[in-house]
C-alpha positions as CSV (number, residue, x, y, z in Angstrom):
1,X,-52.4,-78.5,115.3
2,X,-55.2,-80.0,116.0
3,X,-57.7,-79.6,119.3
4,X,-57.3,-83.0,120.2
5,X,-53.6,-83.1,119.7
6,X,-52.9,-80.1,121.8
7,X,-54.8,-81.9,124.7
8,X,-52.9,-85.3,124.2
9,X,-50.0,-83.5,124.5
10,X,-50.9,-82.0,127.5
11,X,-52.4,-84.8,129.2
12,X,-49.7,-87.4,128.8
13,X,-47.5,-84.0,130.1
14,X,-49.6,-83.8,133.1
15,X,-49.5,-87.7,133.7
16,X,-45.6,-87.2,133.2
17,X,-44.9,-84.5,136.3
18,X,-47.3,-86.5,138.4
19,X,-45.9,-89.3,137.8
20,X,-42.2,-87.9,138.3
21,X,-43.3,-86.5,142.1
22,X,-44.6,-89.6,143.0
23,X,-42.0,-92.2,142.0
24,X,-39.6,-89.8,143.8
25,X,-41.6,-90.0,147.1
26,X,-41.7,-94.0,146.1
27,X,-37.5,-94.2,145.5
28,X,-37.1,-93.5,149.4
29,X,-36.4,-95.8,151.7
30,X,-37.4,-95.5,155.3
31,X,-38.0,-91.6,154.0
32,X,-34.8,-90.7,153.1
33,X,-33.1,-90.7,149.4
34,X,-30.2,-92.6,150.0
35,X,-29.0,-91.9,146.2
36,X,-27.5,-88.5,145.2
37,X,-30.0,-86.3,143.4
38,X,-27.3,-84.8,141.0
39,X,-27.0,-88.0,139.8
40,X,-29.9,-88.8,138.5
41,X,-30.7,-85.4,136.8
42,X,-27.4,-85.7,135.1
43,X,-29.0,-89.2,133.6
44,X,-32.0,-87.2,132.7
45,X,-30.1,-84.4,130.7
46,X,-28.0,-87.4,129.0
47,X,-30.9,-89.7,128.3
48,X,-33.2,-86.5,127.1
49,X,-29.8,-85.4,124.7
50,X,-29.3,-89.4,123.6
51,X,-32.8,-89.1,122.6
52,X,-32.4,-85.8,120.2
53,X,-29.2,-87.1,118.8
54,X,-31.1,-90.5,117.6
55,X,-34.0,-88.8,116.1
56,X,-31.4,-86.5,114.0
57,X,-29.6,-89.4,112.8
58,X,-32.9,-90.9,111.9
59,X,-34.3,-88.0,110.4
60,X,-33.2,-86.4,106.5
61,X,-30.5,-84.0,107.0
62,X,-31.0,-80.5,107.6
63,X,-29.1,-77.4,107.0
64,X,-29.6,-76.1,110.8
65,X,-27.9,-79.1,112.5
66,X,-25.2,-76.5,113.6
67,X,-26.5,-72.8,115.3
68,X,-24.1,-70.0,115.7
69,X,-22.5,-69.5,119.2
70,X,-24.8,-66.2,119.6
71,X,-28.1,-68.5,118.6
72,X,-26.4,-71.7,120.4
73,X,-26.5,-69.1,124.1
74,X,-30.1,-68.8,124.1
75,X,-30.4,-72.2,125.4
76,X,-27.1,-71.7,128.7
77,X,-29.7,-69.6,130.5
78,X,-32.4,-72.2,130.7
79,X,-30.8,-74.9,130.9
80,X,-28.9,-73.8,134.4
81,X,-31.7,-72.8,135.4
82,X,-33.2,-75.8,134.5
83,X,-30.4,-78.0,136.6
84,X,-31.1,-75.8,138.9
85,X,-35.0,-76.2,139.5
86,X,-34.8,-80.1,138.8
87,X,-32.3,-80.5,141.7
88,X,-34.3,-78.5,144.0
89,X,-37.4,-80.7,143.3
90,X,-35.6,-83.4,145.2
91,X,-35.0,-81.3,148.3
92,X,-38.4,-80.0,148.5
93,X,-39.6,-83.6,148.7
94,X,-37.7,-84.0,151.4
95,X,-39.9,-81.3,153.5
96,X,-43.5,-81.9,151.9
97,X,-45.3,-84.7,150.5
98,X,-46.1,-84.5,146.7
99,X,-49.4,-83.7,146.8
100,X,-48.9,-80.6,148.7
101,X,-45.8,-79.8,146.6
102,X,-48.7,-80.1,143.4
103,X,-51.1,-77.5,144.9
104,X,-47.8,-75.1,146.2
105,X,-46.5,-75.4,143.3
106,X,-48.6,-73.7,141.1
107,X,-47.8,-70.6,142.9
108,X,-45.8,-70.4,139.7
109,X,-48.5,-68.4,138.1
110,X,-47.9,-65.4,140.6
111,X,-44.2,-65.4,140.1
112,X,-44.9,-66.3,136.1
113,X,-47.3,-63.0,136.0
114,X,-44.9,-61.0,137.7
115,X,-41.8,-61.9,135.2
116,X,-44.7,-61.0,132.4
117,X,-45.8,-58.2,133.8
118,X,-42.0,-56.2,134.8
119,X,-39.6,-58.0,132.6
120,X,-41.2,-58.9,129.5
121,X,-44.2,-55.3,129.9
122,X,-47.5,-57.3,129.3
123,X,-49.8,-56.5,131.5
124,X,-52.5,-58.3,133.3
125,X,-56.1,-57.4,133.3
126,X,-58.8,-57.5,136.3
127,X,-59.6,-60.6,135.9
128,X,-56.3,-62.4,136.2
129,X,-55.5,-60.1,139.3
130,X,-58.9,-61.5,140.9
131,X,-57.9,-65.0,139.7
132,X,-54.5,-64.7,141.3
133,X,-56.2,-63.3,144.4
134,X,-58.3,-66.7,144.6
135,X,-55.1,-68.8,144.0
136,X,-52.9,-67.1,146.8
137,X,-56.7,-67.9,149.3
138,X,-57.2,-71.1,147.9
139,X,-53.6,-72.4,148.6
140,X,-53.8,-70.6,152.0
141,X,-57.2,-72.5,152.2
142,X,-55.6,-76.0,151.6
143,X,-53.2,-75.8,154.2
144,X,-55.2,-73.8,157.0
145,X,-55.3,-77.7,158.7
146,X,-51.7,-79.0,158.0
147,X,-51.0,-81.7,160.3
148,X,-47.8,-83.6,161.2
149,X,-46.6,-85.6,158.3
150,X,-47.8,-89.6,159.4
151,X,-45.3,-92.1,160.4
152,X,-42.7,-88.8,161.4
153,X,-42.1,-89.8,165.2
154,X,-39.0,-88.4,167.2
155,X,-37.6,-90.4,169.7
156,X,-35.8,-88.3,172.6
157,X,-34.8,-89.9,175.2
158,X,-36.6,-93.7,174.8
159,X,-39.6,-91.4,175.1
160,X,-41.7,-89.6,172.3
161,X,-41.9,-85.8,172.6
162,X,-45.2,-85.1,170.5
163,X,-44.3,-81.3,171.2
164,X,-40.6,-81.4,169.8
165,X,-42.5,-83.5,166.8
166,X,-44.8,-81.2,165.9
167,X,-42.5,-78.0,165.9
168,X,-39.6,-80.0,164.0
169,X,-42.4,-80.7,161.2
170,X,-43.7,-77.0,161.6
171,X,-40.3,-76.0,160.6
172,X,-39.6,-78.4,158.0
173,X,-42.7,-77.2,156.4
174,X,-41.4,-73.4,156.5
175,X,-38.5,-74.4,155.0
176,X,-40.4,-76.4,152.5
177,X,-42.6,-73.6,151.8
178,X,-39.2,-71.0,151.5
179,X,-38.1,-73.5,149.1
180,X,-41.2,-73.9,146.7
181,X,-41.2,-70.1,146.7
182,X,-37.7,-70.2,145.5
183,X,-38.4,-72.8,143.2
184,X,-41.3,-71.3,141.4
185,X,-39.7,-68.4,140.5
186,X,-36.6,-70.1,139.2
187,X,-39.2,-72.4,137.3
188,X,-40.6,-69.1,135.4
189,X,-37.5,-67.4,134.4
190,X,-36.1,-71.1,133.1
191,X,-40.2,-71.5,131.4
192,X,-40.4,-67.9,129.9
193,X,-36.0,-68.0,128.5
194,X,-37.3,-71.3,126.7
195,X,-40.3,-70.3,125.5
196,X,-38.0,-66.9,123.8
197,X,-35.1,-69.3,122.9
198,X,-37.2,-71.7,121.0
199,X,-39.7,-69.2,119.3
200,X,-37.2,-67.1,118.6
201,X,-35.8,-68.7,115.6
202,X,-38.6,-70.7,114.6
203,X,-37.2,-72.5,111.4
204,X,-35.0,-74.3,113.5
205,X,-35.8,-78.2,113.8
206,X,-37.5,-79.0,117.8
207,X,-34.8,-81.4,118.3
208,X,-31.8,-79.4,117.3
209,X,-33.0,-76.9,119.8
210,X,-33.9,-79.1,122.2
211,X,-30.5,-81.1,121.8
212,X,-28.3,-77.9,122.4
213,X,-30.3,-77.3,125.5
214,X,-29.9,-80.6,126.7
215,X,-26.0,-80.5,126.1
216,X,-25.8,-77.1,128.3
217,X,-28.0,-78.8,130.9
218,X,-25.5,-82.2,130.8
219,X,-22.5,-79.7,131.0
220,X,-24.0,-77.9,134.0
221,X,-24.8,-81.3,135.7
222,X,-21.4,-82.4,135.4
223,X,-20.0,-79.4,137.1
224,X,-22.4,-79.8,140.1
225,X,-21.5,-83.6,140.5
226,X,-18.3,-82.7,141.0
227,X,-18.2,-79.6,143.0
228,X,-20.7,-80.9,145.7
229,X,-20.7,-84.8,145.2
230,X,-17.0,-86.2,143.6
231,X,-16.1,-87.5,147.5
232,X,-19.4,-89.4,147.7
233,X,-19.4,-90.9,144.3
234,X,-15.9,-92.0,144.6
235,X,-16.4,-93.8,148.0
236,X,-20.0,-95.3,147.1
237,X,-20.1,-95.3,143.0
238,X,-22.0,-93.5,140.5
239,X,-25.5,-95.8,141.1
240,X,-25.1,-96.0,145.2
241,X,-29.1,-96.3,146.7
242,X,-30.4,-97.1,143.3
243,X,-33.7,-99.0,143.3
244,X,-36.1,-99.6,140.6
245,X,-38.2,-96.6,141.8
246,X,-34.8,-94.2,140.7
247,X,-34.6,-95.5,137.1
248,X,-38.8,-95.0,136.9
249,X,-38.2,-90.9,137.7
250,X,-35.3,-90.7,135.5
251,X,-36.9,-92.3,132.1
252,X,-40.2,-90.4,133.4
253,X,-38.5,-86.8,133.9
254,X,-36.5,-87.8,130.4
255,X,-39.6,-88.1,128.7
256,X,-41.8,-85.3,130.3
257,X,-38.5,-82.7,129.6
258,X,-39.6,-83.7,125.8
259,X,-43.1,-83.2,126.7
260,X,-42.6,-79.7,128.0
261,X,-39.8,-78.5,125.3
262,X,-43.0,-79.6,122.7
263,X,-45.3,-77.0,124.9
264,X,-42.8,-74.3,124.7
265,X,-42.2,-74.5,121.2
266,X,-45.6,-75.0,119.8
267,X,-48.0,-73.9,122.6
268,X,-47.1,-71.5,125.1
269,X,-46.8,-71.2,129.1
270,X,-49.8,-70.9,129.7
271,X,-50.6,-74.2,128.4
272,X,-47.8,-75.2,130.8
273,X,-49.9,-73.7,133.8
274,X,-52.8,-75.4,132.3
275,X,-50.9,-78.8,132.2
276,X,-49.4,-78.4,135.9
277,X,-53.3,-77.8,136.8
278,X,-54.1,-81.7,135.8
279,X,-51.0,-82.7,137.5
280,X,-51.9,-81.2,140.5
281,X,-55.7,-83.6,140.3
282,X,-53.8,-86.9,139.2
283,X,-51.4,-86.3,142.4
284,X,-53.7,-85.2,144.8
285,X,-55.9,-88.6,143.5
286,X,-53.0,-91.0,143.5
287,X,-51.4,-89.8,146.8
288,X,-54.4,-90.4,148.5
289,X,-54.9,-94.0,147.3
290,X,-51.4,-95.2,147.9
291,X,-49.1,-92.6,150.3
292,X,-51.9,-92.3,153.2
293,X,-52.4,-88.5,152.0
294,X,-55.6,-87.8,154.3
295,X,-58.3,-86.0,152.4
296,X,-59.5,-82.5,154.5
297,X,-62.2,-80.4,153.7
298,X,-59.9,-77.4,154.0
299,X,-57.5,-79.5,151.3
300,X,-61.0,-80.1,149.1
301,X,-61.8,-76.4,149.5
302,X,-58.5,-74.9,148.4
303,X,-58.1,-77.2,145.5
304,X,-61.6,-76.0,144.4
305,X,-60.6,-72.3,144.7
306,X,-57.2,-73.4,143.3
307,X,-59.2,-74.6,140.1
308,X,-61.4,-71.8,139.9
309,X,-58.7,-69.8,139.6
310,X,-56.8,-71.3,137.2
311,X,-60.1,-70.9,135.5
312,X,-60.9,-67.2,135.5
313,X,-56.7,-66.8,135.2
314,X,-57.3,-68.2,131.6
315,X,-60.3,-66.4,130.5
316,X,-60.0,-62.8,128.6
317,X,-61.2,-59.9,130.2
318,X,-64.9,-58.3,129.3
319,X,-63.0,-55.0,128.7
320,X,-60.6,-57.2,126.0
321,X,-63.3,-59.3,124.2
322,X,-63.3,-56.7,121.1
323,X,-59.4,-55.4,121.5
324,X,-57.2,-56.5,119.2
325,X,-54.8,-59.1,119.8
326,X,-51.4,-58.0,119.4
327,X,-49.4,-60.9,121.7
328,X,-50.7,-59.5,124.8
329,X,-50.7,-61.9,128.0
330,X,-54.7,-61.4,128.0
331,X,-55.2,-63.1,124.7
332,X,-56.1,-67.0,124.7
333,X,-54.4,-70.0,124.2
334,X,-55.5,-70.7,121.4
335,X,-54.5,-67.2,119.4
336,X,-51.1,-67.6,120.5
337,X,-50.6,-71.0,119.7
338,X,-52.2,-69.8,116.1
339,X,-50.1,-67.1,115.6
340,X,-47.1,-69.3,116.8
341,X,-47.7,-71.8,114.3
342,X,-48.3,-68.9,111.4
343,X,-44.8,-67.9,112.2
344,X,-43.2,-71.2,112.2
345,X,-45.2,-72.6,108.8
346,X,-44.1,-68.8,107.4
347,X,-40.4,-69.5,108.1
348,X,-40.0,-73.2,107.4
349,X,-41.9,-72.7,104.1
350,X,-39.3,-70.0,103.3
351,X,-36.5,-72.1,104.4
352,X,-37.6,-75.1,102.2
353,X,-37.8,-72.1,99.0
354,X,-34.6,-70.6,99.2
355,X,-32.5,-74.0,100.4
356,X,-31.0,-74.0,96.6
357,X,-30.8,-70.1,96.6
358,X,-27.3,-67.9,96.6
359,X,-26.1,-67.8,99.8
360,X,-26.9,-64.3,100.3
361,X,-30.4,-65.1,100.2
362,X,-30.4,-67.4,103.2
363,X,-28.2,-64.7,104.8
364,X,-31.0,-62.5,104.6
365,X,-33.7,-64.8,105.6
366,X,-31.4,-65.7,108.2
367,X,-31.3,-62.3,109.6
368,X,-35.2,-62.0,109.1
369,X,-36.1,-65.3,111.3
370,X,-33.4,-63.4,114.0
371,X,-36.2,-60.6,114.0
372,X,-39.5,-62.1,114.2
């Protein structure tokens, strides 16, 4: 893949996620959702599988349309954990405006190093530890200032209690903060168990995968609407609060759920951090243009140390310049996503070779994909 291909992808990924926060902030009416969220992240998951199924049909046919219950599991773990995370976006929203959610939210990398460094054993060199240092002060940085959320007023009384207003936003942001923590790290377990589930058998077509992800996800999403929302459905219908904002996040999160699969099959998370990094920027940018989001120095400060770190997160180590690479978190971008590809060419080249072979054969190239 080309340079400029691997940004496109991530730029109209980045446009995506911004896009998604902000249409959600937009769908609310007098600051309150009055649709239920389950429902529109069960139109996601079907519009995302509705998508895989037509390019199937449209594409030749292919000999891994159907995966083997053990390979078919992979993709359970994200995808719950996916319904999960996408839900909990729309609650977070409810305590923080999006641009704040944008610079929390890349808290991810801390709980995304962590999962790397204790559950998968890579380990981090001194220069990530500084950059995550810089990230935890520059998010610290950008809300040193928070203020009450504008146009929040409490009304006790006939009379407005600035007081009671200013501690019922102080714990709404707590909780809001309690929540991105939560959020993030359910974000990297469901980011690093697709990133394994779609690498690991490589020869697999990106929208077969993608398609049995999608199905768990639809599955899960059914069983949420009607454990926690079959009453309220039933009394109000399926599309109760709908506007023309609520259709916008669900073909938007539809088509950045493709976007990101793409990443984690041919790139790599880091690229995803990268990606949420732009994000954050377009946001921060359109938040203050159209939602009133006032600009602080402490806010300009932290999003500067925020990028630096990013930055110096990304960079390899002096002491790692002339170590070989063997798939260690220090190595770049650009080596994984090389080695990646080497892998995937390898094994759909072998695939293509052995597709009029004995069927032992593919057994045994089968069982060879199953170990890279």
């Amino acid at each position: 893949m080309k340079l400029w291909k691997k940004l496109s992808g991530m730029g109209v990924a980045a446009v995506l996620m911004a896009a998604s926060n902000l249409c959600i902030n937009a769908s609310k009416v007098d600051g309150k959702m009055l649709y239920v969220a389950l429902t529109v992240t069960f139109l996601v998951e079907a519009l995302k599988l509705a998508s895989c199924i037509a390019v199937l049909v449209a594409s030749p046919p292919t000999s891994r349309l159907w995966l083997g219950w053990k390979e078919a599991m992979y993709f359970a773990a994200p995808a719950l954990l996916y319904t999960i995370d996408n839900n909990l976006a729309f609650v977070i929203l409810r305590f923080i405006d999006p641009a704040t959610l944008s610079i929390l939210w890349n808290l991810k990398i801390l709980t995304t190093a962590a999962l790397f460094r204790f559950v998968l054993g890579h380990k981090l060199g001194k220069l990530q530890v500084i950059a995550l240092m810089l990230l935890v002060l520059g998010v610290i940085t950008s809300q040193s200032n928070h203020a009450v959320h504008r146009g929040v007023q409490r009304v006790v009384n006939g009379t407005t209690s600035m007081a009671a207003v200013e501690l019922d936003e102080r714990t709404k942001f707590m909780l809001g903060i309690a929540l991105v923590a939560l959020g993030c790290t359910i974000s990297s377990f469901a980011g690093i168990l697709s990133e394994y589930a779609l690498k690991k058998h490589p020869a697999t077509p990106f929208f077969v995968q993608n398609g049995y992800m999608y199905s768990f996800g639809l599955l899960f999403n059914s069983i949420g609407l009607l454990a926690s929302a079959q009453t309220t459905i039933a009394a109000n219908g399926f599309f109760d609060g709908y506007n023309s904002w609520t259709w916008s996040v669900v073909f938007i999160q539809a088509l950045a759920g493709l976007m990101m699969g793409f990443i984690f099959k041919y790139l790599d998370n880091i690229v995803c951090v990268y990606t949420h990094v732009v994000a954050m920027l377009l946001t921060m940018l359109v938040s203050i243009l159209f939602f009133a989001f006032e600009l602080t120095l402490e806010f300009a400060c932290g999003f500067g140390v925020c990028a630096i770190s990013m930055y110096l997160y990304h960079m390899p180590s002096p002491g790692d310049a002339t170590a070989p690479c063997h798939g260690t978190a220090t190595s770049s971008s650009d080596e994984e996503y090389e080695k990646v590809a080497m892998v995937s060419d390898h094994s759909c080249r072998s695939s293509d070779a052995t597709t009029v072979g004995s069927p032992h054969r593919r057994d045994t190239l089968r069982d060879d994909d199953d170990e890279v």
